């Protein structure tokens, strides 16, 4: 974050994280990155294919600095169908 031009240098770690996320979402909007899975053809009828894949990422969830379970991953995917 500190290497991003124009980023404030006097923020706490929590505030730096918030500003970074805000900048990333702004960049994604500017680039037209879809904000949901529907753009990729995912819907209520076929989300189960993705949900089965989440099971394979259990080890990746364990490495996340913020605790995140497979079940939470599934819930997130369901929320992202918009």
Short mmCIF file of N, CA and C in Angstrom, two decimals, residues 13-79:
data_model
loop_
_atom_site.label_atom_id
_atom_site.label_comp_id
_atom_site.label_asym_id
_atom_site.label_seq_id
_atom_site.Cartn_x
_atom_site.Cartn_y
_atom_site.Cartn_z
N UNK A 13 -2.82 0.51 10.40
CA UNK A 13 -2.90 -0.65 9.51
C UNK A 13 -4.35 -0.90 9.08
N UNK A 14 -5.28 -0.79 10.01
CA UNK A 14 -6.69 -1.01 9.70
C UNK A 14 -7.18 0.01 8.67
N UNK A 15 -6.84 1.28 8.87
CA UNK A 15 -7.27 2.32 7.92
C UNK A 15 -6.60 2.14 6.56
N UNK A 16 -5.32 1.75 6.54
CA UNK A 16 -4.63 1.47 5.26
C UNK A 16 -5.36 0.37 4.51
N UNK A 17 -5.76 -0.67 5.23
CA UNK A 17 -6.50 -1.78 4.61
C UNK A 17 -7.81 -1.29 4.01
N UNK A 18 -8.52 -0.46 4.75
CA UNK A 18 -9.81 0.07 4.25
C UNK A 18 -9.61 0.92 3.00
N UNK A 19 -8.61 1.79 3.03
CA UNK A 19 -8.34 2.65 1.86
C UNK A 19 -7.91 1.79 0.68
N UNK A 20 -7.09 0.78 0.92
CA UNK A 20 -6.63 -0.11 -0.16
C UNK A 20 -7.82 -0.81 -0.82
N UNK A 21 -8.71 -1.36 -0.01
CA UNK A 21 -9.89 -2.05 -0.54
C UNK A 21 -10.75 -1.08 -1.34
N UNK A 22 -10.93 0.13 -0.82
CA UNK A 22 -11.72 1.14 -1.53
C UNK A 22 -11.09 1.46 -2.89
N UNK A 23 -9.77 1.60 -2.92
CA UNK A 23 -9.07 1.87 -4.18
C UNK A 23 -9.20 0.69 -5.15
N UNK A 24 -9.12 -0.53 -4.62
CA UNK A 24 -9.25 -1.72 -5.48
C UNK A 24 -10.64 -1.79 -6.10
N UNK A 25 -11.68 -1.57 -5.28
CA UNK A 25 -13.04 -1.59 -5.82
C UNK A 25 -13.23 -0.50 -6.86
N UNK A 26 -12.65 0.68 -6.62
CA UNK A 26 -12.72 1.76 -7.60
C UNK A 26 -12.05 1.37 -8.91
N UNK A 27 -10.90 0.72 -8.82
CA UNK A 27 -10.19 0.26 -10.02
C UNK A 27 -11.01 -0.78 -10.76
N UNK A 28 -11.60 -1.71 -10.03
CA UNK A 28 -12.41 -2.76 -10.66
C UNK A 28 -13.60 -2.14 -11.39
N UNK A 29 -14.24 -1.14 -10.75
CA UNK A 29 -15.37 -0.46 -11.42
C UNK A 29 -14.89 0.23 -12.69
N UNK A 30 -13.76 0.91 -12.60
CA UNK A 30 -13.20 1.63 -13.75
C UNK A 30 -12.88 0.67 -14.90
N UNK A 31 -12.39 -0.51 -14.57
CA UNK A 31 -12.04 -1.51 -15.57
C UNK A 31 -13.24 -2.33 -16.04
N UNK A 32 -14.36 -2.19 -15.35
CA UNK A 32 -15.56 -2.94 -15.73
C UNK A 32 -15.54 -4.39 -15.28
N UNK A 33 -14.82 -4.68 -14.21
CA UNK A 33 -14.78 -6.04 -13.68
C UNK A 33 -16.14 -6.36 -13.06
N UNK A 34 -16.76 -7.46 -13.45
CA UNK A 34 -18.08 -7.81 -12.90
C UNK A 34 -18.04 -7.95 -11.38
N UNK A 35 -19.12 -7.53 -10.72
CA UNK A 35 -19.16 -7.62 -9.26
C UNK A 35 -19.89 -8.85 -8.77
N UNK A 36 -20.39 -9.65 -9.67
CA UNK A 36 -21.10 -10.86 -9.29
C UNK A 36 -20.81 -12.00 -10.23
N UNK A 37 -21.27 -13.17 -9.88
CA UNK A 37 -21.01 -14.37 -10.68
C UNK A 37 -21.98 -14.53 -11.84
N UNK A 38 -23.10 -13.82 -11.79
CA UNK A 38 -24.10 -13.93 -12.84
C UNK A 38 -23.50 -13.59 -14.21
N UNK A 39 -22.57 -12.66 -14.25
CA UNK A 39 -21.91 -12.27 -15.49
C UNK A 39 -21.17 -13.44 -16.14
N UNK A 40 -20.85 -14.42 -15.35
CA UNK A 40 -20.11 -15.59 -15.84
C UNK A 40 -21.04 -16.78 -16.07
N UNK A 41 -22.35 -16.52 -16.04
CA UNK A 41 -23.32 -17.57 -16.30
C UNK A 41 -23.71 -18.39 -15.09
N UNK A 42 -23.31 -17.95 -13.91
CA UNK A 42 -23.65 -18.69 -12.69
C UNK A 42 -25.01 -18.22 -12.20
N UNK A 43 -25.86 -19.17 -11.85
CA UNK A 43 -27.18 -18.85 -11.31
C UNK A 43 -27.57 -19.90 -10.28
N UNK A 44 -28.76 -19.77 -9.71
CA UNK A 44 -29.22 -20.71 -8.67
C UNK A 44 -29.26 -22.15 -9.17
N UNK A 45 -29.45 -22.32 -10.46
CA UNK A 45 -29.58 -23.68 -11.02
C UNK A 45 -28.24 -24.38 -11.21
N UNK A 46 -27.15 -23.64 -11.30
CA UNK A 46 -25.87 -24.30 -11.54
C UNK A 46 -24.78 -23.93 -10.52
N UNK A 47 -25.12 -23.17 -9.49
CA UNK A 47 -24.12 -22.77 -8.50
C UNK A 47 -23.53 -23.98 -7.78
N UNK A 48 -24.25 -25.10 -7.75
CA UNK A 48 -23.76 -26.30 -7.06
C UNK A 48 -22.43 -26.77 -7.64
N UNK A 49 -22.20 -26.51 -8.93
CA UNK A 49 -20.91 -26.89 -9.54
C UNK A 49 -19.77 -26.13 -8.86
N UNK A 50 -19.98 -24.83 -8.64
CA UNK A 50 -18.96 -24.03 -7.95
C UNK A 50 -18.83 -24.43 -6.49
N UNK A 51 -19.96 -24.68 -5.86
CA UNK A 51 -19.93 -25.03 -4.44
C UNK A 51 -19.15 -26.33 -4.20
N UNK A 52 -19.25 -27.27 -5.13
CA UNK A 52 -18.47 -28.51 -5.00
C UNK A 52 -16.97 -28.21 -5.09
N UNK A 53 -16.61 -27.23 -5.94
CA UNK A 53 -15.20 -26.86 -6.11
C UNK A 53 -14.62 -26.22 -4.85
N UNK A 54 -15.46 -25.52 -4.09
CA UNK A 54 -15.00 -24.87 -2.86
C UNK A 54 -14.37 -25.90 -1.92
N UNK A 55 -14.92 -27.10 -1.91
CA UNK A 55 -14.39 -28.16 -1.05
C UNK A 55 -12.90 -28.39 -1.31
N UNK A 56 -12.48 -28.21 -2.56
CA UNK A 56 -11.07 -28.44 -2.92
C UNK A 56 -10.14 -27.35 -2.41
N UNK A 57 -10.69 -26.23 -1.97
CA UNK A 57 -9.87 -25.10 -1.55
C UNK A 57 -9.74 -25.00 -0.04
N UNK A 58 -10.13 -26.02 0.67
CA UNK A 58 -10.06 -26.01 2.13
C UNK A 58 -8.70 -25.63 2.66
N UNK A 59 -7.64 -26.18 2.07
CA UNK A 59 -6.27 -25.87 2.53
C UNK A 59 -5.94 -24.40 2.31
N UNK A 60 -6.44 -23.82 1.21
CA UNK A 60 -6.20 -22.40 0.95
C UNK A 60 -6.89 -21.55 2.01
N UNK A 61 -8.10 -21.95 2.42
CA UNK A 61 -8.80 -21.21 3.47
C UNK A 61 -8.00 -21.24 4.77
N UNK A 62 -7.35 -22.35 5.04
CA UNK A 62 -6.57 -22.48 6.27
C UNK A 62 -5.40 -21.50 6.29
N UNK A 63 -4.89 -21.10 5.12
CA UNK A 63 -3.75 -20.19 5.04
C UNK A 63 -4.15 -18.72 5.09
N UNK A 64 -5.44 -18.45 4.99
CA UNK A 64 -5.93 -17.08 5.00
C UNK A 64 -5.63 -16.45 6.36
N UNK A 65 -5.10 -15.21 6.38
CA UNK A 65 -4.79 -14.58 7.67
C UNK A 65 -6.04 -14.34 8.53
N UNK A 66 -7.18 -14.19 7.90
CA UNK A 66 -8.44 -14.07 8.65
C UNK A 66 -9.13 -15.43 8.55
N UNK A 67 -9.50 -16.04 9.66
CA UNK A 67 -10.15 -17.34 9.61
C UNK A 67 -11.35 -17.33 8.66
N UNK A 68 -11.42 -18.32 7.78
CA UNK A 68 -12.43 -18.39 6.73
C UNK A 68 -12.65 -19.85 6.42
N UNK A 69 -13.88 -20.31 6.60
CA UNK A 69 -14.15 -21.74 6.42
C UNK A 69 -14.72 -22.04 5.04
N UNK A 70 -14.76 -23.31 4.70
CA UNK A 70 -15.36 -23.76 3.45
C UNK A 70 -16.83 -23.34 3.43
N UNK A 71 -17.52 -23.48 4.55
CA UNK A 71 -18.93 -23.09 4.62
C UNK A 71 -19.10 -21.60 4.35
N UNK A 72 -18.19 -20.79 4.88
CA UNK A 72 -18.26 -19.35 4.62
C UNK A 72 -17.99 -19.06 3.14
N UNK A 73 -17.10 -19.82 2.54
CA UNK A 73 -16.84 -19.69 1.11
C UNK A 73 -18.07 -19.98 0.29
N UNK A 74 -18.79 -21.00 0.69
CA UNK A 74 -20.03 -21.35 -0.01
C UNK A 74 -21.06 -20.24 0.14
N UNK A 75 -21.21 -19.71 1.34
CA UNK A 75 -22.16 -18.63 1.57
C UNK A 75 -21.80 -17.40 0.73
N UNK A 76 -20.51 -17.12 0.64
CA UNK A 76 -20.06 -15.98 -0.15
C UNK A 76 -20.39 -16.17 -1.62
N UNK A 77 -20.18 -17.36 -2.15
CA UNK A 77 -20.50 -17.62 -3.55
C UNK A 77 -21.98 -17.43 -3.81
N UNK A 78 -22.81 -17.89 -2.90
CA UNK A 78 -24.25 -17.74 -3.08
C UNK A 78 -24.63 -16.25 -3.08
N UNK A 79 -23.99 -15.46 -2.21
CA UNK A 79 -24.24 -14.01 -2.17
C UNK A 79 -23.81 -13.35 -3.48
#
